[in-house]
C-alpha positions as MATLAB code, in Angstrom:
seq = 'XXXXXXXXXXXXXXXXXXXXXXXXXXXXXXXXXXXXXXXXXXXXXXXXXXXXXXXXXXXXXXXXXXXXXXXXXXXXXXXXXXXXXXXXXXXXXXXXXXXXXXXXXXXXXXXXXXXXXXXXXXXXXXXXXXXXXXXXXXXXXXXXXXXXXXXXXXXXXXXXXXXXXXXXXXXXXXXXXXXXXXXXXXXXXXXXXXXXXXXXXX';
ca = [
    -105.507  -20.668  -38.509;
    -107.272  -23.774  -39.488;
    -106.372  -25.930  -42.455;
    -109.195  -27.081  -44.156;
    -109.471  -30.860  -44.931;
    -108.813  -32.250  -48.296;
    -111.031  -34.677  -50.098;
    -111.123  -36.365  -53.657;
    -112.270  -33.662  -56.343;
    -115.390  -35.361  -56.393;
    -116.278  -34.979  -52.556;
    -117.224  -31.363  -51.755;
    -115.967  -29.290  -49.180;
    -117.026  -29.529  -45.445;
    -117.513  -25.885  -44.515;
    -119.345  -26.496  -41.840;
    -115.876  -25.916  -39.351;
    -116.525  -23.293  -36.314;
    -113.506  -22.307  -35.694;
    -112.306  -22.390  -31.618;
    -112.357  -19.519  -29.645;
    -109.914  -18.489  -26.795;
    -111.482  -17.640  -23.942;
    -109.773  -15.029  -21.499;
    -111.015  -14.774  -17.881;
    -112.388  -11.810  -16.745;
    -110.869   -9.113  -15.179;
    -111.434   -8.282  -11.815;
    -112.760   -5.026  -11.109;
    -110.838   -3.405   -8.298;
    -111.695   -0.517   -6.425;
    -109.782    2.969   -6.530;
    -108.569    2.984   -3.209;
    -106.876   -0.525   -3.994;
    -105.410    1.177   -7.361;
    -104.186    3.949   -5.569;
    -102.303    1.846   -3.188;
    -101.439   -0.532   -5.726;
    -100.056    2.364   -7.818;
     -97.853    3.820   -4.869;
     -96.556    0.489   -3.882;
     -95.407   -0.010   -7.640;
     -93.840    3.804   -7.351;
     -92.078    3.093   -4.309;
     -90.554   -0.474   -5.537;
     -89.165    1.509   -8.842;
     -88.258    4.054   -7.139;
     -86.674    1.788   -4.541;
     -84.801   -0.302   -7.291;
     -83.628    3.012   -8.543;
     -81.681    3.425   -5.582;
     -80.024    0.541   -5.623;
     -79.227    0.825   -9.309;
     -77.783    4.365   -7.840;
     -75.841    2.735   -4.956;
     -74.363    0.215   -7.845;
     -72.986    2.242  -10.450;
     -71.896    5.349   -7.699;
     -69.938    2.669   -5.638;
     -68.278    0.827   -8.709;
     -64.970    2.729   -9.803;
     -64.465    4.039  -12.978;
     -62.974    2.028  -15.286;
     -60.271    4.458  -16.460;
     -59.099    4.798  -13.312;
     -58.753    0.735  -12.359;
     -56.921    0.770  -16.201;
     -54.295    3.135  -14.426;
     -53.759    2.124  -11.318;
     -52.735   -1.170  -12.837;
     -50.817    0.126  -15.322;
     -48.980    2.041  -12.837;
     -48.955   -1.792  -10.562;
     -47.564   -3.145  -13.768;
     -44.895   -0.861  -14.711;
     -44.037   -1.077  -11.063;
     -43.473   -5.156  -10.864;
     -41.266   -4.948  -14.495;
     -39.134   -2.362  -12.952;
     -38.733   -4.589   -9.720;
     -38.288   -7.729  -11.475;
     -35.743   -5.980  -13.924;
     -33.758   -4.916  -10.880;
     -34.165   -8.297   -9.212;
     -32.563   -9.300  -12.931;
     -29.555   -6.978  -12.985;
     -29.229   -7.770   -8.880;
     -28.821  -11.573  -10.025;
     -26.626  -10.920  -12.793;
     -24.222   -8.420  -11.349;
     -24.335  -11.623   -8.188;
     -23.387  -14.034  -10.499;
     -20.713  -11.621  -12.040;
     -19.211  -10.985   -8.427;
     -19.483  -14.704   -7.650;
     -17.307  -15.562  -10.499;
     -15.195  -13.014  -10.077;
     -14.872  -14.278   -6.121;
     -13.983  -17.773   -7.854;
     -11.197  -16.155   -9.959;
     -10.221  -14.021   -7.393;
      -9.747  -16.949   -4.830;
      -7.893  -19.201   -7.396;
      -5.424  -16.687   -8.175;
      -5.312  -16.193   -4.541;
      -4.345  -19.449   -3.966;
      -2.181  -19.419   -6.935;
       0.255  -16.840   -5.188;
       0.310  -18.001   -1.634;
       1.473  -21.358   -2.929;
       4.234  -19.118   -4.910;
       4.870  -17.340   -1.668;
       5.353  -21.074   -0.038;
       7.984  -22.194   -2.796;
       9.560  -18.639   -2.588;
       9.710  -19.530    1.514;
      11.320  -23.248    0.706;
      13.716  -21.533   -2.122;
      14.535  -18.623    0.897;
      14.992  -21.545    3.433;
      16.816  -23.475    0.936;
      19.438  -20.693   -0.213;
      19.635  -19.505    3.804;
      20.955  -23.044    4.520;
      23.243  -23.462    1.419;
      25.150  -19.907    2.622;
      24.895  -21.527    6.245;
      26.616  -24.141    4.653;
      28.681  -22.615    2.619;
      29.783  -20.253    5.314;
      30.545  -23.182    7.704;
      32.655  -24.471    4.862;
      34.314  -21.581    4.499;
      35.524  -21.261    7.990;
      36.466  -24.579    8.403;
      38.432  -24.242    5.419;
      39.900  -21.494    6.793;
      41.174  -22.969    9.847;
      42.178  -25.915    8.085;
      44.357  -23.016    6.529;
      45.452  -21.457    9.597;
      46.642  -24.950   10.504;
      48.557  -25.729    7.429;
      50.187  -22.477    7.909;
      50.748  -22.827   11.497;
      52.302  -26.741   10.566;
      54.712  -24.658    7.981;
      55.697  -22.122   10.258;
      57.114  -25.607   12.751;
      58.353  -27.029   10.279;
      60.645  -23.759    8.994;
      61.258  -23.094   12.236;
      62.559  -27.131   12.957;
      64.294  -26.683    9.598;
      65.868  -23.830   10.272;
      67.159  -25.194   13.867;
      68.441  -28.042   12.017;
      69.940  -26.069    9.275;
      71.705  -24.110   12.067;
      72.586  -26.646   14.131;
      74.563  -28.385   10.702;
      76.139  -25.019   10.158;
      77.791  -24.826   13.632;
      78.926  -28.151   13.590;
      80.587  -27.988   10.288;
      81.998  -24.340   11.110;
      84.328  -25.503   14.129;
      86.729  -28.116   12.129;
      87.167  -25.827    9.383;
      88.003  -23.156   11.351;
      90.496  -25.216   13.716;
      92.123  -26.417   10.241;
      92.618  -23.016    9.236;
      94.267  -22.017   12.476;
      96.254  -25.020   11.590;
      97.372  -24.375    8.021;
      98.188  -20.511    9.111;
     100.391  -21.900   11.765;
     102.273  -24.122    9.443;
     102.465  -21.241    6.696;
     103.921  -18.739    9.625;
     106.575  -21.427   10.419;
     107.414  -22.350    6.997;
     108.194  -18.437    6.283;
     110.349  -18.096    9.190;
     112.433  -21.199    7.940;
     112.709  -19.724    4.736;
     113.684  -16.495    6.093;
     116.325  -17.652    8.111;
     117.607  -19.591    4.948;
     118.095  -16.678    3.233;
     121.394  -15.035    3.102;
     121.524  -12.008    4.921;
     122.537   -8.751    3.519;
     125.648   -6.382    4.931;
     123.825   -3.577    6.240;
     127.141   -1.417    6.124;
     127.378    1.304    3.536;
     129.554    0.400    0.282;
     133.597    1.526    0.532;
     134.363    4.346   -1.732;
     136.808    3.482   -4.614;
];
């Protein structure tokens, strides 16, 4: 396309313009046996690239089958890593129930160590007590013993006063019976005495 030029309305037009023509170069005549061999060498390179477009599409997978496989992979790793999950928590759970476990753990052996100190502590206050008690009881056998000297000194004593003021009393007694014998046979002879002969009828 060619735009014509514009002039004033007076001008007239130049339509004298040849328009340009494209030129193509010439085409080469070529022989048959060339276009025979050019033709087979364009069959074989299609269908070589066939081939390979063969070889490509045989030797990539489907895609369902990829869309499975990992799906399967998938479902797979959640299940592992919900294990691994549950695995951590029921660790954590056992840890601090360990944690518990070993405080109360500690909790009762220092129970069982008072309960030792109170056992030790009672086992020496009956040790004690018992030692107390059998002193106390041979302090007892010795007070008793002491009061069974001293009765016995007492009584010694007590005899020994008995005796000695026994023998006067009983010499004074002789004494006094002696006297009362005498005095009776004075008396006696003082008496008149009786006729012993029978009284004289009348």
């Amino acid at each position: 396309m060619y735009s014509l030029p514009t002039s004033s309305t007076n001008s007239p037009l130049d339509l004298d313009v040849k328009p340009r023509l494209t030129t193509y170069p010439k085409k080469e005549e070529v022989s048959d046996d060339e276009s025979s061999n050019s033709a087979s060498d364009t069959d074989d390179s299609a269908t070589a690239d066939s081939g390979s477009d063969d070889e490509f599409f045989n030797s990539a997978p489907s895609t369902s089958a990829d869309d499975d496989e990992d799906t399967k992979l998938i479902k797979k790793l959640i299940k592992s890593l919900q294990s691994t999950l549950t695995l951590k928590k029921k660790l954590a759970d056992s840890h601090a129930a360990a944690k518990i476990a070993e405080a109360r753990i500690a909790e009762l052996e220092q129970q069982v160590e008072t309960l030792k100190e109170d056992v030790v502590l009672v086992s020496n206050q009956r040790i004690m007590a018992q030692s107390q008690k059998l002193t106390f009881e041979l302090e007892l056998e010795t007070v008793k013993d002491e009061l069974k000297k001293v009765k016995r000194e007492l009584d010694k004593e007590r005899r020994k006063a008995v005796k000695k003021e026994g023998e006067p009393e009983k010499v004074e007694s002789t004494k006094d019976e002696s006297k009362k014998r005498e005095s009776k046979k004075l008396y006696q002879s003082m008496k008149p005495r009786r006729s012993t002969r029978p009284p004289s009828a009348a």
